[in-house]
Amino acid sequence: MTERVLVIGGGGAGTAAATIAKRLKPSLRVSLFTEFEDIAYSPCGIPFVHGREIPRFEDLFLSTVDRYVADGLDMRMETVVTEIDLDRRIVTARNQHEGFDQLVIGTGFTWEKPDVPGANLDGLHYVKNIRLAMEFDKVLDTVKTVAVIGASPLGVEMAGNLGHRGLDVHFVDEGPWVLSEVLDPDVAQPVHESLEKRGVTLRFGTKVEAFLGDDRVRAVATSDGEIPCDLAIVCLNKVPNSALAVAAGLDVGTTGGLIVDERMRTKVAGVYAAGDVIEVPHGLTMLPIRGLTGSHAYAQGRTAAANIAGEDRVYDPVWIPWGLVGGDYTIGGFSIGETLATAMGIPYVLATGVGVSRARYYPGAAKTHVKLLAEPGTLRLIGAQLHGGEGIKERADFLAFVAKRGATIEDLAWMENIYSPPIGALF
Amino acid sequence: MTERVLVIGGGGAGTAAATIAKRLKPSLRVSLFTEFEDIAYSPCGIPFVHGREIPRFEDLFLSTVDRYVADGLDMRMETVVTEIDLDRRIVTARNQHEGFDQLVIGTGFTWEKPDVPGANLDGLHYVKNIRLAMEFDKVLDTVKTVAVIGASPLGVEMAGNLGHRGLDVHFVDEGPWVLSEVLDPDVAQPVHESLEKRGVTLRFGTKVEAFLGDDRVRAVATSDGEIPCDLAIVCLNKVPNSALAVAAGLDVGTTGGLIVDERMRTKVAGVYAAGDVIEVPHGLTMLPIRGLTGSHAYAQGRTAAANIAGEDRVYDPVWIPWGLVGGDYTIGGFSIGETLATAMGIPYVLATGVGVSRARYYPGAAKTHVKLLAEPGTLRLIGAQLHGGEGIKERADFLAFVAKRGATIEDLAWMENIYSPPIGALF
């Protein structure tokens, strides 16, 4: 009989799991359930369309539903799975039952709601679905002042982009600087400057106490007074969307993410989970973490798919290279910086340096600031934070890869480097 | 007694050796001999000043002689060393003898002269010394047509830059494409297109038979007819400038470069050599090679310095990340490509892919073409060639580093990657 694979979720994890399982083993019958009308677009691009750095939302679509169907996938669009029965190996959607041999849960995340009065008012917006974003973009044309709540990566991108659009942006966060729970202050500083140049008013060290208004938000009440606004964009933490899986009897870990093994398997045979709904171990601390990136979700979905298709594929603990553009300034890194190392009591030695992205006399050359954290004694890399212009992403990807393989600061100090004035500098 | 270190050569190797030895062990008396009037400029920037991408030659100076003197170095500018006596441990310069305890030979390279009639005519220019380049730049204002002889890295940069300056450039090489002895044709092709867009006439598969003219070159006679020119820039191979060392009794290897061990030591105790005058083993083949980059010269000089100062520092075999901009197009790689692997009979499997440097919808996104060569069976990386826009240099540096540490194509396929629309793409 044809083996049936059901995938719940049309984000990075679910899409990867469905498409790659089918590609690796064409005999599978693969169905993908998603509550949304669309698939295969880049939600990460949404802030940049709002900011008018990307012309059109349509640019964010990478493929069409028809294309997936043509590739042999059974696409269940706008179809919410309401129940998983792990004993009978059945899911329920639209009051119909569907049996499965193997299942992938890729239900993703929802944004944390502020736990203050007024959080249910109209005018509080959450960035996620592209159709809502299209509607929201029209609303942005009608407003002048926007509060961005939460200096998370999304918050930084939204604040910078709405400033670029010419809106009056108040960027509110309880922490003393952007991404303060993980980022080092010296790395945050140039991002602050770049955001301010875009007209963003920074309201850090400021606690949100309520959203004010009758039906619709008209101000944010904070520890530092009222901030009038026409709307508020909430960019707090990602919360794993695990209720469906928990109701089915699967377990969550300390982070609230579903527990899977290194093959993306839950405790039930043939049932996998991947993406923002799960937790995975950090390569340095081996502590479970969650709320990673689209590329992590995709790779986890791909791992599940490979194992479903009969390969034996292990997903390594994550070293998490990360990077983002705040205003016009690029920051990045991997694993931990000084702030997090200190908070976690992880001992480290620090190596710092400032280089240039091209020969210093070449047009476009930008300073590249590098902070490397290493294990005392062995000098093995355990983390980094970088900031500057071009080349930050590539360096962070590189550092995360070599840290995983045990590279030391000495290895980096003596590594071969390209020197060519337009693309790389000797000093 | 004060320990005396003499360094012959003011290029990357000699400058690194002198400055770093002094920094690591301030009690050393370090003298640096150079035939030139200047130090610490970037000769690699010269083509870009000719091309008016860099405004002024002065921009290429990174430091001054006075600064080196202030750092405690004994700088012997415009001082040619004419003899080394290894038995008496003395060098001769300006008819004076100078004793040494330790010696670094960093005499660099000279450009190969064409072995054809007319190679001694006026109007044949070699790119090296910055003062000659400044004079030459004035000459360029008076001419219209230039022949660039040799599609070496320097040739590519000169041709592209002189095209950019608006000169009528004929780019002549016997090979079928740029850098044909090492580069793959698919990687050369977009460089050709970019050069042609800059007004460069490509004359590949064309053998230079003579330079024609009475005192001064007026044309290049080739297998494909005469090419009229106002001057010719010769960009053939680098030849190790080893005569002085050989006369002193030191040995050269199969490449014509001086033989040193992995600590940059010659066969004579306390006598080191570094930079373009030496040969070093290639990390993959372990065959000696020479004619590498400024960053290799610098690192070799630094290795000699560390050992002189009492550290024990080994210079690893080279994997040679390389990159250059041809016209407006960037190419790079490390170790070997298909052309060289085939020529050397090295078996390989190939992995190819095309990515994008940013999300495909983000302004500035450029295609990134990657070819990875791996050892059959183990899939360990043995070489790569890349081409595209931004990020080529960083990827080549990265690949060379991880290849040295035994990374496989599988490791790369499953590595963590940053996905953030302005700086990195998921697909």
PDB file of N, CA and C in Angstrom, chain A residues 42 44-45 48 53-54 60 295-296 298 302-303 313 318-323 361-363 393-395 397-398 401-402 405 410-411 413-414 416-423 426-427, chain B residues 42 44-45 48 53-54 59-60 295-296 298 302-303 313 318-323 361-363 393-395 397-398 401-402 405 410-411 413-414 416-423 426-427:
ATOM      1  N   SER A  42       8.293  34.502   1.492  1.00  0.00           N
ATOM      2  CA  SER A  42       9.290  34.831   2.503  1.00  0.00           C
ATOM      3  C   SER A  42       8.691  35.796   3.516  1.00  0.00           C
ATOM      4  N   CYS A  44      10.021  36.728   6.108  1.00  0.00           N
ATOM      5  CA  CYS A  44      11.117  37.592   6.565  1.00  0.00           C
ATOM      6  C   CYS A  44      11.273  38.843   5.707  1.00  0.00           C
ATOM      7  N   GLY A  45      10.653  38.824   4.532  1.00  0.00           N
ATOM      8  CA  GLY A  45      10.764  39.994   3.675  1.00  0.00           C
ATOM      9  C   GLY A  45       9.718  41.059   3.970  1.00  0.00           C
ATOM     10  N   PHE A  48      10.578  44.651   4.977  1.00  0.00           N
ATOM     11  CA  PHE A  48      11.278  45.400   3.932  1.00  0.00           C
ATOM     12  C   PHE A  48      10.330  45.904   2.849  1.00  0.00           C
ATOM     13  N   GLU A  53      11.775  49.124   0.785  1.00  0.00           N
ATOM     14  CA  GLU A  53      13.067  48.725   0.227  1.00  0.00           C
ATOM     15  C   GLU A  53      12.836  47.623  -0.815  1.00  0.00           C
ATOM     16  N   ILE A  54      11.767  46.888  -0.643  1.00  0.00           N
ATOM     17  CA  ILE A  54      11.311  45.910  -1.652  1.00  0.00           C
ATOM     18  C   ILE A  54      10.032  46.479  -2.237  1.00  0.00           C
ATOM     19  N   LEU A  60       7.787  38.608  -2.838  1.00  0.00           N
ATOM     20  CA  LEU A  60       8.175  37.673  -1.773  1.00  0.00           C
ATOM     21  C   LEU A  60       7.766  36.234  -2.071  1.00  0.00           C
ATOM     22  N   SER A 295      16.013  29.416   8.368  1.00  0.00           N
ATOM     23  CA  SER A 295      16.940  28.424   7.804  1.00  0.00           C
ATOM     24  C   SER A 295      17.075  27.217   8.728  1.00  0.00           C
ATOM     25  N   HIS A 296      16.932  27.442  10.021  1.00  0.00           N
ATOM     26  CA  HIS A 296      16.917  26.296  10.936  1.00  0.00           C
ATOM     27  C   HIS A 296      15.659  25.458  10.735  1.00  0.00           C
ATOM     28  N   TYR A 298      13.902  25.168   8.078  1.00  0.00           N
ATOM     29  CA  TYR A 298      14.020  24.450   6.816  1.00  0.00           C
ATOM     30  C   TYR A 298      14.902  23.203   6.979  1.00  0.00           C
ATOM     31  N   ARG A 302      13.971  19.280   6.595  1.00  0.00           N
ATOM     32  CA  ARG A 302      14.746  18.464   5.663  1.00  0.00           C
ATOM     33  C   ARG A 302      15.284  17.207   6.360  1.00  0.00           C
ATOM     34  N   THR A 303      15.672  17.354   7.610  1.00  0.00           N
ATOM     35  CA  THR A 303      16.151  16.205   8.381  1.00  0.00           C
ATOM     36  C   THR A 303      15.026  15.200   8.591  1.00  0.00           C
ATOM     37  N   ARG A 313      19.545  10.415   9.019  1.00  0.00           N
ATOM     38  CA  ARG A 313      20.088  11.773   9.020  1.00  0.00           C
ATOM     39  C   ARG A 313      19.965  12.400  10.407  1.00  0.00           C
ATOM     40  N   VAL A 318      22.861  23.116  17.512  1.00  0.00           N
ATOM     41  CA  VAL A 318      22.969  24.356  16.737  1.00  0.00           C
ATOM     42  C   VAL A 318      23.980  25.335  17.341  1.00  0.00           C
ATOM     43  N   TRP A 319      24.737  25.971  16.458  1.00  0.00           N
ATOM     44  CA  TRP A 319      25.678  27.026  16.868  1.00  0.00           C
ATOM     45  C   TRP A 319      25.144  28.404  16.469  1.00  0.00           C
ATOM     46  N   ILE A 320      24.085  28.391  15.723  1.00  0.00           N
ATOM     47  CA  ILE A 320      23.258  29.574  15.433  1.00  0.00           C
ATOM     48  C   ILE A 320      24.009  30.793  14.928  1.00  0.00           C
ATOM     49  N   PRO A 321      24.541  30.713  13.733  1.00  0.00           N
ATOM     50  CA  PRO A 321      24.969  31.973  13.120  1.00  0.00           C
ATOM     51  C   PRO A 321      23.733  32.840  12.922  1.00  0.00           C
ATOM     52  N   TRP A 322      23.881  34.123  13.175  1.00  0.00           N
ATOM     53  CA  TRP A 322      22.735  35.023  13.013  1.00  0.00           C
ATOM     54  C   TRP A 322      23.255  36.347  12.459  1.00  0.00           C
ATOM     55  N   GLY A 323      22.388  37.067  11.823  1.00  0.00           N
ATOM     56  CA  GLY A 323      22.770  38.369  11.299  1.00  0.00           C
ATOM     57  C   GLY A 323      21.532  39.149  10.960  1.00  0.00           C
ATOM     58  N   TYR A 361      41.555  51.996   1.174  1.00  0.00           N
ATOM     59  CA  TYR A 361      41.472  53.087   0.206  1.00  0.00           C
ATOM     60  C   TYR A 361      40.456  52.803  -0.895  1.00  0.00           C
ATOM     61  N   TYR A 362      39.824  51.633  -0.844  1.00  0.00           N
ATOM     62  CA  TYR A 362      38.920  51.272  -1.927  1.00  0.00           C
ATOM     63  C   TYR A 362      37.500  51.741  -1.623  1.00  0.00           C
ATOM     64  N   PRO A 363      36.798  52.331  -2.620  1.00  0.00           N
ATOM     65  CA  PRO A 363      35.439  52.806  -2.357  1.00  0.00           C
ATOM     66  C   PRO A 363      34.559  51.690  -1.802  1.00  0.00           C
ATOM     67  N   LYS A 393      27.532  38.575   7.433  1.00  0.00           N
ATOM     68  CA  LYS A 393      26.821  37.292   7.355  1.00  0.00           C
ATOM     69  C   LYS A 393      27.774  36.139   7.054  1.00  0.00           C
ATOM     70  N   GLU A 394      28.608  36.351   6.047  1.00  0.00           N
ATOM     71  CA  GLU A 394      29.500  35.268   5.627  1.00  0.00           C
ATOM     72  C   GLU A 394      30.479  34.907   6.749  1.00  0.00           C
ATOM     73  N   ARG A 395      30.947  35.913   7.458  1.00  0.00           N
ATOM     74  CA  ARG A 395      31.886  35.639   8.547  1.00  0.00           C
ATOM     75  C   ARG A 395      31.197  34.904   9.701  1.00  0.00           C
ATOM     76  N   ASP A 397      28.529  32.907   9.471  1.00  0.00           N
ATOM     77  CA  ASP A 397      28.317  31.522   9.012  1.00  0.00           C
ATOM     78  C   ASP A 397      29.601  30.709   9.168  1.00  0.00           C
ATOM     79  N   PHE A 398      30.680  31.307   8.730  1.00  0.00           N
ATOM     80  CA  PHE A 398      31.997  30.668   8.792  1.00  0.00           C
ATOM     81  C   PHE A 398      32.380  30.344  10.233  1.00  0.00           C
ATOM     82  N   PHE A 401      30.470  27.526  11.800  1.00  0.00           N
ATOM     83  CA  PHE A 401      30.886  26.226  11.239  1.00  0.00           C
ATOM     84  C   PHE A 401      32.201  25.756  11.858  1.00  0.00           C
ATOM     85  N   VAL A 402      33.169  26.632  11.923  1.00  0.00           N
ATOM     86  CA  VAL A 402      34.482  26.187  12.399  1.00  0.00           C
ATOM     87  C   VAL A 402      34.502  26.018  13.907  1.00  0.00           C
ATOM     88  N   ARG A 405      33.578  22.672  14.716  1.00  0.00           N
ATOM     89  CA  ARG A 405      34.645  21.722  14.428  1.00  0.00           C
ATOM     90  C   ARG A 405      35.886  21.977  15.275  1.00  0.00           C
ATOM     91  N   GLU A 410      43.757  30.854  17.710  1.00  0.00           N
ATOM     92  CA  GLU A 410      45.062  30.722  17.040  1.00  0.00           C
ATOM     93  C   GLU A 410      44.885  30.287  15.574  1.00  0.00           C
ATOM     94  N   ASP A 411      44.005  29.329  15.366  1.00  0.00           N
ATOM     95  CA  ASP A 411      43.750  28.874  13.988  1.00  0.00           C
ATOM     96  C   ASP A 411      43.300  30.050  13.118  1.00  0.00           C
ATOM     97  N   ALA A 413      43.836  33.248  13.690  1.00  0.00           N
ATOM     98  CA  ALA A 413      44.891  34.260  13.570  1.00  0.00           C
ATOM     99  C   ALA A 413      45.878  33.904  12.467  1.00  0.00           C
ATOM    100  N   TRP A 414      46.008  32.621  12.179  1.00  0.00           N
ATOM    101  CA  TRP A 414      46.973  32.179  11.179  1.00  0.00           C
ATOM    102  C   TRP A 414      46.309  31.645   9.922  1.00  0.00           C
ATOM    103  N   GLU A 416      44.678  31.453   6.189  1.00  0.00           N
ATOM    104  CA  GLU A 416      44.924  32.148   4.922  1.00  0.00           C
ATOM    105  C   GLU A 416      43.742  33.047   4.589  1.00  0.00           C
ATOM    106  N   ASN A 417      44.044  34.209   4.027  1.00  0.00           N
ATOM    107  CA  ASN A 417      43.027  35.194   3.695  1.00  0.00           C
ATOM    108  C   ASN A 417      43.290  35.779   2.322  1.00  0.00           C
ATOM    109  N   ILE A 418      42.227  36.050   1.619  1.00  0.00           N
ATOM    110  CA  ILE A 418      42.392  36.706   0.326  1.00  0.00           C
ATOM    111  C   ILE A 418      42.655  38.186   0.520  1.00  0.00           C
ATOM    112  N   TYR A 419      43.671  38.663  -0.169  1.00  0.00           N
ATOM    113  CA  TYR A 419      43.909  40.100  -0.209  1.00  0.00           C
ATOM    114  C   TYR A 419      43.780  40.557  -1.656  1.00  0.00           C
ATOM    115  N   SER A 420      42.745  41.319  -1.927  1.00  0.00           N
ATOM    116  CA  SER A 420      42.523  41.895  -3.257  1.00  0.00           C
ATOM    117  C   SER A 420      41.756  43.190  -3.011  1.00  0.00           C
ATOM    118  N   PRO A 421      42.323  44.334  -3.385  1.00  0.00           N
ATOM    119  CA  PRO A 421      41.770  45.607  -2.907  1.00  0.00           C
ATOM    120  C   PRO A 421      40.250  45.766  -3.000  1.00  0.00           C
ATOM    121  N   PRO A 422      39.605  45.366  -4.115  1.00  0.00           N
ATOM    122  CA  PRO A 422      38.161  45.650  -4.170  1.00  0.00           C
ATOM    123  C   PRO A 422      37.327  44.765  -3.256  1.00  0.00           C
ATOM    124  N   ILE A 423      37.890  43.637  -2.819  1.00  0.00           N
ATOM    125  CA  ILE A 423      37.051  42.689  -2.077  1.00  0.00           C
ATOM    126  C   ILE A 423      37.641  42.259  -0.743  1.00  0.00           C
ATOM    127  N   LEU A 426      44.364  43.427   3.495  1.00  0.00           N
ATOM    128  CA  LEU A 426      45.394  42.761   4.278  1.00  0.00           C
ATOM    129  C   LEU A 426      45.345  43.310   5.702  1.00  0.00           C
ATOM    130  N   PHE A 427      45.120  44.590   5.837  1.00  0.00           N
ATOM    131  CA  PHE A 427      44.997  45.207   7.168  1.00  0.00           C
ATOM    132  C   PHE A 427      43.671  45.971   7.272  1.00  0.00           C
TER     133      PHE A 427
ATOM    134  N   SER B  42      50.508  49.699  -0.800  1.00  0.00           N
ATOM    135  CA  SER B  42      49.831  48.551  -1.364  1.00  0.00           C
ATOM    136  C   SER B  42      50.073  48.497  -2.865  1.00  0.00           C
ATOM    137  N   CYS B  44      49.250  46.229  -4.744  1.00  0.00           N
ATOM    138  CA  CYS B  44      48.052  45.634  -5.341  1.00  0.00           C
ATOM    139  C   CYS B  44      47.012  46.679  -5.698  1.00  0.00           C
ATOM    140  N   GLY B  45      47.167  47.886  -5.157  1.00  0.00           N
ATOM    141  CA  GLY B  45      46.202  48.931  -5.474  1.00  0.00           C
ATOM    142  C   GLY B  45      46.536  49.694  -6.749  1.00  0.00           C
ATOM    143  N   PHE B  48      44.195  49.905  -9.763  1.00  0.00           N
ATOM    144  CA  PHE B  48      42.928  50.594  -9.483  1.00  0.00           C
ATOM    145  C   PHE B  48      43.099  52.109  -9.476  1.00  0.00           C
ATOM    146  N   GLU B  53      39.619  54.138 -10.179  1.00  0.00           N
ATOM    147  CA  GLU B  53      38.652  53.692  -9.165  1.00  0.00           C
ATOM    148  C   GLU B  53      39.137  54.154  -7.796  1.00  0.00           C
ATOM    149  N   ILE B  54      40.440  54.303  -7.649  1.00  0.00           N
ATOM    150  CA  ILE B  54      41.042  54.908  -6.455  1.00  0.00           C
ATOM    151  C   ILE B  54      41.565  56.266  -6.895  1.00  0.00           C
ATOM    152  N   ASP B  59      46.848  57.444  -1.646  1.00  0.00           N
ATOM    153  CA  ASP B  59      45.923  56.640  -0.840  1.00  0.00           C
ATOM    154  C   ASP B  59      46.477  55.248  -0.549  1.00  0.00           C
ATOM    155  N   LEU B  60      47.423  54.819  -1.361  1.00  0.00           N
ATOM    156  CA  LEU B  60      47.935  53.451  -1.205  1.00  0.00           C
ATOM    157  C   LEU B  60      48.952  53.324  -0.075  1.00  0.00           C
ATOM    158  N   SER B 295      49.142  38.418   1.030  1.00  0.00           N
ATOM    159  CA  SER B 295      48.788  37.938   2.363  1.00  0.00           C
ATOM    160  C   SER B 295      49.599  36.698   2.729  1.00  0.00           C
ATOM    161  N   HIS B 296      49.961  35.899   1.741  1.00  0.00           N
ATOM    162  CA  HIS B 296      50.862  34.773   2.030  1.00  0.00           C
ATOM    163  C   HIS B 296      52.247  35.279   2.408  1.00  0.00           C
ATOM    164  N   TYR B 298      53.037  38.077   3.727  1.00  0.00           N
ATOM    165  CA  TYR B 298      52.959  38.670   5.057  1.00  0.00           C
ATOM    166  C   TYR B 298      52.982  37.581   6.137  1.00  0.00           C
ATOM    167  N   ARG B 302      55.759  36.822   9.001  1.00  0.00           N
ATOM    168  CA  ARG B 302      55.326  36.774  10.397  1.00  0.00           C
ATOM    169  C   ARG B 302      55.774  35.463  11.057  1.00  0.00           C
ATOM    170  N   THR B 303      55.742  34.385  10.294  1.00  0.00           N
ATOM    171  CA  THR B 303      56.205  33.099  10.820  1.00  0.00           C
ATOM    172  C   THR B 303      57.703  33.157  11.115  1.00  0.00           C
ATOM    173  N   ARG B 313      56.854  28.505  15.700  1.00  0.00           N
ATOM    174  CA  ARG B 313      55.698  28.755  14.854  1.00  0.00           C
ATOM    175  C   ARG B 313      55.860  28.039  13.523  1.00  0.00           C
ATOM    176  N   VAL B 318      49.805  25.425   2.113  1.00  0.00           N
ATOM    177  CA  VAL B 318      48.817  26.430   1.697  1.00  0.00           C
ATOM    178  C   VAL B 318      47.665  25.818   0.900  1.00  0.00           C
ATOM    179  N   TRP B 319      46.480  26.308   1.170  1.00  0.00           N
ATOM    180  CA  TRP B 319      45.296  25.920   0.413  1.00  0.00           C
ATOM    181  C   TRP B 319      44.860  27.046  -0.513  1.00  0.00           C
ATOM    182  N   ILE B 320      45.469  28.184  -0.357  1.00  0.00           N
ATOM    183  CA  ILE B 320      45.380  29.309  -1.299  1.00  0.00           C
ATOM    184  C   ILE B 320      43.977  29.747  -1.681  1.00  0.00           C
ATOM    185  N   PRO B 321      43.264  30.324  -0.736  1.00  0.00           N
ATOM    186  CA  PRO B 321      42.077  31.046  -1.163  1.00  0.00           C
ATOM    187  C   PRO B 321      42.517  32.210  -2.042  1.00  0.00           C
ATOM    188  N   TRP B 322      41.783  32.447  -3.107  1.00  0.00           N
ATOM    189  CA  TRP B 322      42.127  33.545  -4.011  1.00  0.00           C
ATOM    190  C   TRP B 322      40.851  34.193  -4.501  1.00  0.00           C
ATOM    191  N   GLY B 323      40.966  35.429  -4.897  1.00  0.00           N
ATOM    192  CA  GLY B 323      39.799  36.126  -5.439  1.00  0.00           C
ATOM    193  C   GLY B 323      40.259  37.364  -6.159  1.00  0.00           C
ATOM    194  N   TYR B 361      14.672  38.814  -3.963  1.00  0.00           N
ATOM    195  CA  TYR B 361      13.871  40.016  -4.217  1.00  0.00           C
ATOM    196  C   TYR B 361      14.512  41.258  -3.636  1.00  0.00           C
ATOM    197  N   TYR B 362      15.657  41.105  -2.972  1.00  0.00           N
ATOM    198  CA  TYR B 362      16.263  42.262  -2.304  1.00  0.00           C
ATOM    199  C   TYR B 362      17.211  42.995  -3.253  1.00  0.00           C
ATOM    200  N   PRO B 363      17.145  44.358  -3.270  1.00  0.00           N
ATOM    201  CA  PRO B 363      18.041  45.089  -4.185  1.00  0.00           C
ATOM    202  C   PRO B 363      19.506  44.705  -3.947  1.00  0.00           C
ATOM    203  N   LYS B 393      34.850  36.479  -1.860  1.00  0.00           N
ATOM    204  CA  LYS B 393      36.079  36.409  -1.073  1.00  0.00           C
ATOM    205  C   LYS B 393      35.853  35.659   0.238  1.00  0.00           C
ATOM    206  N   GLU B 394      34.800  36.036   0.950  1.00  0.00           N
ATOM    207  CA  GLU B 394      34.568  35.434   2.257  1.00  0.00           C
ATOM    208  C   GLU B 394      34.314  33.931   2.133  1.00  0.00           C
ATOM    209  N   ARG B 395      33.596  33.557   1.080  1.00  0.00           N
ATOM    210  CA  ARG B 395      33.311  32.134   0.885  1.00  0.00           C
ATOM    211  C   ARG B 395      34.587  31.369   0.528  1.00  0.00           C
ATOM    212  N   ASP B 397      37.717  32.183   1.380  1.00  0.00           N
ATOM    213  CA  ASP B 397      38.496  32.082   2.623  1.00  0.00           C
ATOM    214  C   ASP B 397      37.973  30.941   3.498  1.00  0.00           C
ATOM    215  N   PHE B 398      36.669  30.923   3.629  1.00  0.00           N
ATOM    216  CA  PHE B 398      35.996  29.912   4.446  1.00  0.00           C
ATOM    217  C   PHE B 398      36.273  28.505   3.922  1.00  0.00           C
ATOM    218  N   PHE B 401      39.767  27.270   4.510  1.00  0.00           N
ATOM    219  CA  PHE B 401      39.991  26.936   5.928  1.00  0.00           C
ATOM    220  C   PHE B 401      39.389  25.582   6.275  1.00  0.00           C
ATOM    221  N   VAL B 402      38.150  25.360   5.865  1.00  0.00           N
ATOM    222  CA  VAL B 402      37.496  24.117   6.287  1.00  0.00           C
ATOM    223  C   VAL B 402      38.007  22.917   5.489  1.00  0.00           C
ATOM    224  N   ARG B 405      40.797  21.500   7.214  1.00  0.00           N
ATOM    225  CA  ARG B 405      40.385  20.760   8.394  1.00  0.00           C
ATOM    226  C   ARG B 405      39.515  19.556   8.048  1.00  0.00           C
ATOM    227  N   GLU B 410      29.177  16.988   2.272  1.00  0.00           N
ATOM    228  CA  GLU B 410      28.026  16.739   3.148  1.00  0.00           C
ATOM    229  C   GLU B 410      27.981  17.742   4.300  1.00  0.00           C
ATOM    230  N   ASP B 411      29.149  18.007   4.897  1.00  0.00           N
ATOM    231  CA  ASP B 411      29.192  18.983   5.998  1.00  0.00           C
ATOM    232  C   ASP B 411      28.656  20.333   5.531  1.00  0.00           C
ATOM    233  N   ALA B 413      26.651  20.884   2.970  1.00  0.00           N
ATOM    234  CA  ALA B 413      25.237  20.805   2.598  1.00  0.00           C
ATOM    235  C   ALA B 413      24.336  20.947   3.820  1.00  0.00           C
ATOM    236  N   TRP B 414      24.867  20.591   4.975  1.00  0.00           N
ATOM    237  CA  TRP B 414      24.055  20.624   6.186  1.00  0.00           C
ATOM    238  C   TRP B 414      24.506  21.708   7.161  1.00  0.00           C
ATOM    239  N   GLU B 416      24.818  25.279   9.096  1.00  0.00           N
ATOM    240  CA  GLU B 416      23.877  26.355   9.431  1.00  0.00           C
ATOM    241  C   GLU B 416      24.227  27.601   8.627  1.00  0.00           C
ATOM    242  N   ASN B 417      23.196  28.294   8.193  1.00  0.00           N
ATOM    243  CA  ASN B 417      23.371  29.486   7.370  1.00  0.00           C
ATOM    244  C   ASN B 417      22.448  30.589   7.838  1.00  0.00           C
ATOM    245  N   ILE B 418      22.929  31.794   7.773  1.00  0.00           N
ATOM    246  CA  ILE B 418      22.075  32.927   8.115  1.00  0.00           C
ATOM    247  C   ILE B 418      21.122  33.219   6.971  1.00  0.00           C
ATOM    248  N   TYR B 419      19.859  33.366   7.331  1.00  0.00           N
ATOM    249  CA  TYR B 419      18.883  33.831   6.357  1.00  0.00           C
ATOM    250  C   TYR B 419      18.318  35.156   6.861  1.00  0.00           C
ATOM    251  N   SER B 420      18.634  36.223   6.158  1.00  0.00           N
ATOM    252  CA  SER B 420      18.113  37.550   6.479  1.00  0.00           C
ATOM    253  C   SER B 420      18.097  38.302   5.157  1.00  0.00           C
ATOM    254  N   PRO B 421      16.916  38.730   4.693  1.00  0.00           N
ATOM    255  CA  PRO B 421      16.793  39.186   3.294  1.00  0.00           C
ATOM    256  C   PRO B 421      17.880  40.141   2.791  1.00  0.00           C
ATOM    257  N   PRO B 422      18.291  41.157   3.584  1.00  0.00           N
ATOM    258  CA  PRO B 422      19.255  42.098   2.995  1.00  0.00           C
ATOM    259  C   PRO B 422      20.658  41.520   2.860  1.00  0.00           C
ATOM    260  N   ILE B 423      20.964  40.447   3.590  1.00  0.00           N
ATOM    261  CA  ILE B 423      22.357  39.969   3.605  1.00  0.00           C
ATOM    262  C   ILE B 423      22.505  38.494   3.280  1.00  0.00           C
ATOM    263  N   LEU B 426      17.805  32.173   1.781  1.00  0.00           N
ATOM    264  CA  LEU B 426      17.585  30.762   2.091  1.00  0.00           C
ATOM    265  C   LEU B 426      17.726  29.946   0.816  1.00  0.00           C
ATOM    266  N   PHE B 427      17.240  30.496  -0.292  1.00  0.00           N
ATOM    267  CA  PHE B 427      17.383  29.817  -1.588  1.00  0.00           C
ATOM    268  C   PHE B 427      18.028  30.751  -2.609  1.00  0.00           C
TER     269      PHE B 427
END
